[in-house]
Short mmCIF file of C-alpha atoms and ligand atoms in Angstrom, two decimals:
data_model
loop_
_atom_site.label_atom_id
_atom_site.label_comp_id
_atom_site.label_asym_id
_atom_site.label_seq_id
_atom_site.Cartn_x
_atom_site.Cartn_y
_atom_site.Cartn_z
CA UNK A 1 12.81 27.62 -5.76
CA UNK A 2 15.46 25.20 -4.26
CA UNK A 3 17.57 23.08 -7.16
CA UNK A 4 17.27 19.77 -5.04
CA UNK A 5 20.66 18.91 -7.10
CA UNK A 6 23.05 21.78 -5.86
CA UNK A 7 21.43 22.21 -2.27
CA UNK A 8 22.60 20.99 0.79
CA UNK A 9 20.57 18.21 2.02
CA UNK A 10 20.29 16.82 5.94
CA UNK A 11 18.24 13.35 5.99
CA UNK A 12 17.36 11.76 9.62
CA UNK A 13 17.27 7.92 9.54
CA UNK A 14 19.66 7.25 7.34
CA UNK A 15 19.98 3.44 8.47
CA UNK A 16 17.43 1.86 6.48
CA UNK A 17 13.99 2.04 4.22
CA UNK A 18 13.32 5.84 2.68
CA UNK A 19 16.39 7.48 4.49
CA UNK A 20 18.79 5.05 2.88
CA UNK A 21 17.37 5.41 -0.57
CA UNK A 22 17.35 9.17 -0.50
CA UNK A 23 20.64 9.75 1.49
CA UNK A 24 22.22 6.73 -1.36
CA UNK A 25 20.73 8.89 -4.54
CA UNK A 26 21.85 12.46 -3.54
CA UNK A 27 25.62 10.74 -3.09
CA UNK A 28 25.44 9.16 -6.14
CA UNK A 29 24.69 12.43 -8.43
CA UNK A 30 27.24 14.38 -5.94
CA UNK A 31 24.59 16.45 -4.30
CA UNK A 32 25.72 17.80 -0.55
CA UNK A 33 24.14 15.18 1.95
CA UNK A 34 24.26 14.81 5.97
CA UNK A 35 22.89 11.48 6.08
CA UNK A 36 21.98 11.13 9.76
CA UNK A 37 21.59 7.87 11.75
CA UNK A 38 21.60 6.68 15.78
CA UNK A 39 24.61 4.56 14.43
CA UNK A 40 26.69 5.77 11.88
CA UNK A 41 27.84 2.50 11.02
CA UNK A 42 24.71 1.58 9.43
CA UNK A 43 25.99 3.91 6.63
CA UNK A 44 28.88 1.75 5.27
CA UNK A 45 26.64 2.03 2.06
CA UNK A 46 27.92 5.84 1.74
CA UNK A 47 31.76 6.14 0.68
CA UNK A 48 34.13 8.16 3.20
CA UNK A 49 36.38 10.68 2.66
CA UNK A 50 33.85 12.41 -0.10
CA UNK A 51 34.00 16.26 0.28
CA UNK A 52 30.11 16.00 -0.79
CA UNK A 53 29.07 13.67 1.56
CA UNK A 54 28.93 13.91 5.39
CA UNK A 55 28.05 11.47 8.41
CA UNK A 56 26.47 12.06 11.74
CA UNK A 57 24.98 10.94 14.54
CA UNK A 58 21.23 12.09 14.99
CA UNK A 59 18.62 10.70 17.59
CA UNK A 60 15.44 12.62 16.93
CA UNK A 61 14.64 12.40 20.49
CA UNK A 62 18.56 13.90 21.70
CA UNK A 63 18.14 17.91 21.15
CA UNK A 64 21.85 18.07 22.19
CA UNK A 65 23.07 15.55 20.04
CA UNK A 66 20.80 16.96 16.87
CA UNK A 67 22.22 20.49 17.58
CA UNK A 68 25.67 19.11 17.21
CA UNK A 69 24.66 17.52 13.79
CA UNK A 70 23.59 20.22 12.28
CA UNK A 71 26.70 22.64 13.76
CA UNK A 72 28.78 20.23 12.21
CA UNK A 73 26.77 20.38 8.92
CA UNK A 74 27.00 23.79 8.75
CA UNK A 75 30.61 24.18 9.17
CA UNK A 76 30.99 21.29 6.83
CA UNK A 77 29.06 23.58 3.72
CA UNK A 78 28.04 26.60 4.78
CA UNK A 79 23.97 26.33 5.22
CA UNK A 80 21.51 23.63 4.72
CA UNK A 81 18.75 24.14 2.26
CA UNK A 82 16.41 20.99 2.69
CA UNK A 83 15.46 18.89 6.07
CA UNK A 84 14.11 15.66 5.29
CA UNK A 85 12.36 14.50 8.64
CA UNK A 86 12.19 10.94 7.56
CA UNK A 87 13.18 8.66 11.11
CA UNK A 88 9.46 6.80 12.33
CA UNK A 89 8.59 3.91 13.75
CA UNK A 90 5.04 2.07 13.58
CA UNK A 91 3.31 0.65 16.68
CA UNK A 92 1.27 -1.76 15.88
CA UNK A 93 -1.94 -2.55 17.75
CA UNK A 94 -5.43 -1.92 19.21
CA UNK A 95 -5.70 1.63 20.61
CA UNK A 96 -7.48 0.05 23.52
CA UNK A 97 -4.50 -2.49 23.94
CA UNK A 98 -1.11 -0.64 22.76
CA UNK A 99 0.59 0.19 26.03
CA UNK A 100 1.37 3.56 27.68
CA UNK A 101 4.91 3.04 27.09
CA UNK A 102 4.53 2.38 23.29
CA UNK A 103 2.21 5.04 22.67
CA UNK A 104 4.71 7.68 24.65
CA UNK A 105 7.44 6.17 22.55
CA UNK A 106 6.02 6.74 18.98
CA UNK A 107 4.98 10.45 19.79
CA UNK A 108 8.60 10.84 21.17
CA UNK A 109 10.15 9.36 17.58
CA UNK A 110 7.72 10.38 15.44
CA UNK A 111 6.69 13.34 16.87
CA UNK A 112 8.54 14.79 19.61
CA UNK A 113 11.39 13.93 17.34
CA UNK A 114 10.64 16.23 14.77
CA UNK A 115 9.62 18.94 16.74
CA UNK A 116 13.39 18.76 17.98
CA UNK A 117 14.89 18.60 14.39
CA UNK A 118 12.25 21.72 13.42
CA UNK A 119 13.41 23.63 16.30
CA UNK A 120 17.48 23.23 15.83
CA UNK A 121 16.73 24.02 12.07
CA UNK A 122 14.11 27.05 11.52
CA UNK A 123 16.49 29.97 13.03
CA UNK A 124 19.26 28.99 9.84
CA UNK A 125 16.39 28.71 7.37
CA UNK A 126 14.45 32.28 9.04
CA UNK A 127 18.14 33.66 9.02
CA UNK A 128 18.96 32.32 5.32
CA UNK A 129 15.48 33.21 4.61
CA UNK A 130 15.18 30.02 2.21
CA UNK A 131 15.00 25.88 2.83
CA UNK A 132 12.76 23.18 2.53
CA UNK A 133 11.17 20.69 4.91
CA UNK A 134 10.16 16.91 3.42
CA UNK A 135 8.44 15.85 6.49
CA UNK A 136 7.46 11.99 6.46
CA UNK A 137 3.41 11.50 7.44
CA UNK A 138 2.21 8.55 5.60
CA UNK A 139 -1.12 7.73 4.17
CA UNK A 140 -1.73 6.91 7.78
CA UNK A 141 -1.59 10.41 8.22
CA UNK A 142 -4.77 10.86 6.10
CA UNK A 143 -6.70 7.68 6.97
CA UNK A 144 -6.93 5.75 10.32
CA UNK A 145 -7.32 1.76 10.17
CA UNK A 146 -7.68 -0.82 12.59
CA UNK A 147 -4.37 -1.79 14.67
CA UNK A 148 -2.69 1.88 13.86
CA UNK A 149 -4.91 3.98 16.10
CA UNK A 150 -1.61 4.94 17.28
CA UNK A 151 1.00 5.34 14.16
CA UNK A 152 -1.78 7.13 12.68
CA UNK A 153 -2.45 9.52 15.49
CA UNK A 154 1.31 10.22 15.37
CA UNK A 155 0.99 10.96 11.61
CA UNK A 156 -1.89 13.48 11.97
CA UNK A 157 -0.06 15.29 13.95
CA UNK A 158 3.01 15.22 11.58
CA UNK A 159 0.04 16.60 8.71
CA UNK A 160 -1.35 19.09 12.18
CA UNK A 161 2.53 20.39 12.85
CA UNK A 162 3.37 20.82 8.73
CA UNK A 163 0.95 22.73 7.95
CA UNK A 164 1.19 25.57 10.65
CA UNK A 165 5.09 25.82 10.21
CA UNK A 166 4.39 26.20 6.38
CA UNK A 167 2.16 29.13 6.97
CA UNK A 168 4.45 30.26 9.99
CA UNK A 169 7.21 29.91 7.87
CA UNK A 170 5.98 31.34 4.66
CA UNK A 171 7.11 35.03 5.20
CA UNK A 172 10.90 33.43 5.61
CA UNK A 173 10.95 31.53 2.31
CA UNK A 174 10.73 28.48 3.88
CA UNK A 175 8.37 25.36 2.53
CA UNK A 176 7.08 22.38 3.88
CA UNK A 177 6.42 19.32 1.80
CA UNK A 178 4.43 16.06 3.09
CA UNK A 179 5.31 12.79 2.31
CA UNK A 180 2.37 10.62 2.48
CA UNK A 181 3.38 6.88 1.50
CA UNK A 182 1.31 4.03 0.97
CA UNK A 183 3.18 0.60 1.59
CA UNK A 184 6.44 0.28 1.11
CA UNK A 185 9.75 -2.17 1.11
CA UNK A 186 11.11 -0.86 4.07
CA UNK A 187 12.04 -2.35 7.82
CA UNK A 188 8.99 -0.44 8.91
CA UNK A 189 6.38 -3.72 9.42
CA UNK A 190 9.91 -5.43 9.63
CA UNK A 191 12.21 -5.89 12.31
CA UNK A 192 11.66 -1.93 13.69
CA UNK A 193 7.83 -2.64 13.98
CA UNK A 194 6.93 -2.43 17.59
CA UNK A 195 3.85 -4.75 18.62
CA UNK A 196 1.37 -3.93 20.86
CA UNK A 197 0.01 -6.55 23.29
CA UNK A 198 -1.76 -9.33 21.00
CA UNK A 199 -5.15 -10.13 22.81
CA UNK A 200 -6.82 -11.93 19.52
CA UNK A 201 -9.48 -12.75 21.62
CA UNK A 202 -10.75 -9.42 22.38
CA UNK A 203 -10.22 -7.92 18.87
CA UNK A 204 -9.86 -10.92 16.66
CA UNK A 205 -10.60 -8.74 13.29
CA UNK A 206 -8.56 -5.88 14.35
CA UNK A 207 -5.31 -8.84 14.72
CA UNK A 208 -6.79 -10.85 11.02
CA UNK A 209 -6.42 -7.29 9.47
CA UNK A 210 -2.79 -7.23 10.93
CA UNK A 211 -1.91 -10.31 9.21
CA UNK A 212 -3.13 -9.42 5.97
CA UNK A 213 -0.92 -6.04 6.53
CA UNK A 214 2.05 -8.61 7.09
CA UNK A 215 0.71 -10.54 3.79
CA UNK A 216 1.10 -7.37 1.66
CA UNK A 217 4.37 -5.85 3.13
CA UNK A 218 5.83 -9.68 2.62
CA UNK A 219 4.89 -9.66 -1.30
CA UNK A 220 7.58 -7.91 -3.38
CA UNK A 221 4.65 -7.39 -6.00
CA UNK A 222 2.51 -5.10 -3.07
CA UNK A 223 4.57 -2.53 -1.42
CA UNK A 224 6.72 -0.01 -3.16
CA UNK A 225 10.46 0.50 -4.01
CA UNK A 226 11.91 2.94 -1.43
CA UNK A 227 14.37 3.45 -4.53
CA UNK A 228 11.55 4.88 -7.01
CA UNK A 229 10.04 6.78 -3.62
CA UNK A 230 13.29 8.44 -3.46
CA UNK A 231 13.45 9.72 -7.27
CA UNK A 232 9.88 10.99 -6.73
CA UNK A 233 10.97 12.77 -3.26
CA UNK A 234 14.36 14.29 -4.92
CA UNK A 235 12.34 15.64 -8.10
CA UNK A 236 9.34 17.25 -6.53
CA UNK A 237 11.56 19.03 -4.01
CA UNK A 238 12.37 20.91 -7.10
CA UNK A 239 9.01 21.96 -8.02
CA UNK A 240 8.22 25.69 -7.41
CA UNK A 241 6.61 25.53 -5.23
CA UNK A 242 7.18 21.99 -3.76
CA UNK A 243 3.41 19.81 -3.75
CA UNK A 244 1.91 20.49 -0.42
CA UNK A 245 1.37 16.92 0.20
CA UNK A 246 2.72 13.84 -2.00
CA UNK A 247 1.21 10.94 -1.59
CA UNK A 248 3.35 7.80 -2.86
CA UNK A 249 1.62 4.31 -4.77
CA UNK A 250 -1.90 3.84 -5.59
CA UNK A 251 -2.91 3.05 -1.99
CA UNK A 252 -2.06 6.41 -0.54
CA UNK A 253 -3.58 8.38 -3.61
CA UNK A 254 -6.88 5.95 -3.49
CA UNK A 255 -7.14 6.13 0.58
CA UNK A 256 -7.14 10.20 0.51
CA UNK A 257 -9.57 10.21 -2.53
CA UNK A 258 -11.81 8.09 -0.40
CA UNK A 259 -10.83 10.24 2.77
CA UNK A 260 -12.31 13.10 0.79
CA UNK A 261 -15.29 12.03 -0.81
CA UNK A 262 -16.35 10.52 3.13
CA UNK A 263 -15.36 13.83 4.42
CA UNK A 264 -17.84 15.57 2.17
CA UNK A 265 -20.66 12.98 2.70
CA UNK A 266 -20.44 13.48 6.38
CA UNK A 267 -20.14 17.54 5.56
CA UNK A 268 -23.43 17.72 3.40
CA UNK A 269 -25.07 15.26 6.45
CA UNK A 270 -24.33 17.35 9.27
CA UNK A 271 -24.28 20.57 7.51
CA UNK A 272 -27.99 21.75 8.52
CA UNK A 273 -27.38 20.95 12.25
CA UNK A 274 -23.93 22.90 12.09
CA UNK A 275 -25.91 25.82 10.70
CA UNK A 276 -28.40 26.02 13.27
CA UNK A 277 -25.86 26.89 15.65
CA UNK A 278 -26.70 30.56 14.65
CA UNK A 279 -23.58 32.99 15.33
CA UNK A 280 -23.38 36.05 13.15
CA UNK A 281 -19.89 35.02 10.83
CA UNK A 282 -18.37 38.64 11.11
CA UNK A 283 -16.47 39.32 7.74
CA UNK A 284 -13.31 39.55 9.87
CA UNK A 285 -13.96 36.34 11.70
CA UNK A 286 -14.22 33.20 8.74
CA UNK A 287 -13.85 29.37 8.47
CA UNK A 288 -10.37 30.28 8.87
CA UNK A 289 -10.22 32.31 12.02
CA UNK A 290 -9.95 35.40 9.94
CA UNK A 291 -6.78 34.53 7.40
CA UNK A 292 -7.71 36.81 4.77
CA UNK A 293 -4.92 35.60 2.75
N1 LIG B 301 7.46 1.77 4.81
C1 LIG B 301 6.23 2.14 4.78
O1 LIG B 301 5.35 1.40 4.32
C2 LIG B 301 5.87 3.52 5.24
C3 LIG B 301 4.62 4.04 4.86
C4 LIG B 301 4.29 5.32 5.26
C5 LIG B 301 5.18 6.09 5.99
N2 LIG B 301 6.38 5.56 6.36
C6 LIG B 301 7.29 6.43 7.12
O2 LIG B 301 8.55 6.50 6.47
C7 LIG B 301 9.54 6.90 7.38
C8 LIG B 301 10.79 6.06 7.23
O3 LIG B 301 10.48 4.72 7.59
P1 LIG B 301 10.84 3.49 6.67
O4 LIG B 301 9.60 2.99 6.05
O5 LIG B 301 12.00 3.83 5.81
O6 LIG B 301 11.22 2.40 7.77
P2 LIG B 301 12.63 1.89 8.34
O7 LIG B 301 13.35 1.13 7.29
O8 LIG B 301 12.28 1.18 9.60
O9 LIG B 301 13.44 3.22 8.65
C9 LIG B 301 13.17 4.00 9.79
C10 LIG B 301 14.39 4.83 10.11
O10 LIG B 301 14.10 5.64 11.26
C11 LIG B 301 15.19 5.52 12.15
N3 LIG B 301 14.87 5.83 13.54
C12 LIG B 301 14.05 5.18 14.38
N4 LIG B 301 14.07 5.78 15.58
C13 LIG B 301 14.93 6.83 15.49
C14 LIG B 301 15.37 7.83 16.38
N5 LIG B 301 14.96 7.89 17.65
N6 LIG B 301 16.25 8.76 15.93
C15 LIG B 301 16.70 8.72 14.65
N7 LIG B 301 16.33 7.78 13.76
C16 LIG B 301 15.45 6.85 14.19
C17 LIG B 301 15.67 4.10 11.99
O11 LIG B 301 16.99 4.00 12.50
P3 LIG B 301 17.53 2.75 13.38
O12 LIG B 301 18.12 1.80 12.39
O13 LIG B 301 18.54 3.39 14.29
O14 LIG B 301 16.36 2.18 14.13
C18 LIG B 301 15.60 3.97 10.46
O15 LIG B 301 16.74 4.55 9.88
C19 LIG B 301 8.91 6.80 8.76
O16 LIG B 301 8.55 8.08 9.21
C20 LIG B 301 7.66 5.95 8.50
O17 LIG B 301 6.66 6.18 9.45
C21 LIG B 301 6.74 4.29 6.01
#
């Protein structure tokens, strides 16, 4: 079990939205933070000079430049106990209609991007044998709605990647927790939303759902406080063992209820035709490709 109070923390995106509010709280109670951004003057917020607190710059999709934020972490205090993989960015638009450009662009944040951060991380927590990884997904990670085809399919693949390096990474002591918000006050439908081509003739529901999106992320009464997201983040770190996957607001909790209860009406549907395929399940070869444990 990590104390999320005396470990050492390293946050990506540290400019705005969840980053900020996490990166702000562990200052505030003097827990050791790296708050990472692609321009370190974005954290004026932070003080300077604060043995507890530490600055760097971290593009997700610069290897280089992430290796030498964590060297410097580490010679700064010693290890690093919890990686919160919190920089994203949404595209917003028709799958049919986002271009190739955008949809390269959000695997290489949102995905690519933590694959780098994973990669320049494991060997300290596999050689510490202990640490923590808070890896943003979203509810969009459990559900798929018209106009993100593409933020979603770059948040599956956040849920795909977590939990294989929590099972990989289980032997070292290492965890992986899921962050799966619902809507929150954050710059992400704001100014770092990217738009996809708007063609409201070809998919005029798809672009009426967008603006009701807009409509909810606009009212301070809809989304969430990236402030309260924080607290929940910084206590259930602590757990022992951290939640699997924590969902955030009503929306994400209610959207993977109803993800669940669709998954098992389509199960018990198509369960008689998947049975007629007629293999012989060997005890050593189950549902799970033969994890016994
Ligand atoms: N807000 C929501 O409703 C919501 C819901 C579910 C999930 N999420 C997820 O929450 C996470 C944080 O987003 P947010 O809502 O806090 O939005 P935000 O306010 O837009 O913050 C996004 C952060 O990611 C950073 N970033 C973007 N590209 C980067 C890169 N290449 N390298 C490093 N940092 C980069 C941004 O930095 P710059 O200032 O340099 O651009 C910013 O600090 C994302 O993974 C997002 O998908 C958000």
């Amino acid at each position: 079990m990590i104390d999320p109070f005396t470990a050492v923390w390293l946050v990506t995106g540290c400019s705005s939205g969840f980053g900020k509010a996490i990166a702000a709280q562990l200052a505030a109670v003097g827990t050791k933070v790296v708050a990472t951004a692609r321009n370190t003057d974005t954290l004026g917020y932070l003080p300077d000079n604060t043995p507890h607190v530490a600055k760097a710059v971290l593009d997700v999709t610069d290897p280089d430049g992430i290796a030498a934020a964590v060297a410097m972490a580490t010679a700064r205090f010693g290890r690093l106990d919890i990686v919160v993989n919190n920089a994203g960015i949404g595209v917003i638009g028709p799958v049919e209609d986002v271009t190739p450009e955008q949809t390269r662009l959000q695997f290489d944040v949102n995905v690519h991007g933590m694959f780098n951060v994973i990669r320049a991380t494991a060997p300290l927590f596999r050689e510490q044998r202990s640490g923590l990884y808070i890896n943003f997904a979203s509810m969009a990670g459990e559900v798929s709605i018209d106009s993100l085809g593409v933020y979603s399919a770059s948040k599956f693949a956040v849920e795909g990647l977590s939990e294989a390096l929590r099972a990989e990474m289980k032997p070292y002591g290492v965890d992986v927790m899921i962050v799966e918000p619902g809507p929150f006050d954050t710059e992400w439908l704001g100014k770092n939303a990217i738009w996809g081509p708007r063609d409201e003739a070809r998919y005029p529901a798809v672009w009426r759902y967008v603006e009701m999106m807009k409509d909810v992320y606009a009212d301070r009464n809809q989304v969430g406080d990236p402030a309260r997201a924080a607290e929940a983040i910084i206590d259930a770190a602590g757990w022992s063992p951290p939640p699997e996957r924590l969902p955030l607001g009503e929306a994400s909790l209610g959207a993977t209820r109803s993800k669940i209860a669709a998954l098992q009406s389509n199960l018990d549907r198509v369960e008689p035709l998947a049975r007629s395929m007629h293999y012989t399940a060997s005890p050593h070869r189950s549902a799970t490709m033969g994890r016994t444990t």
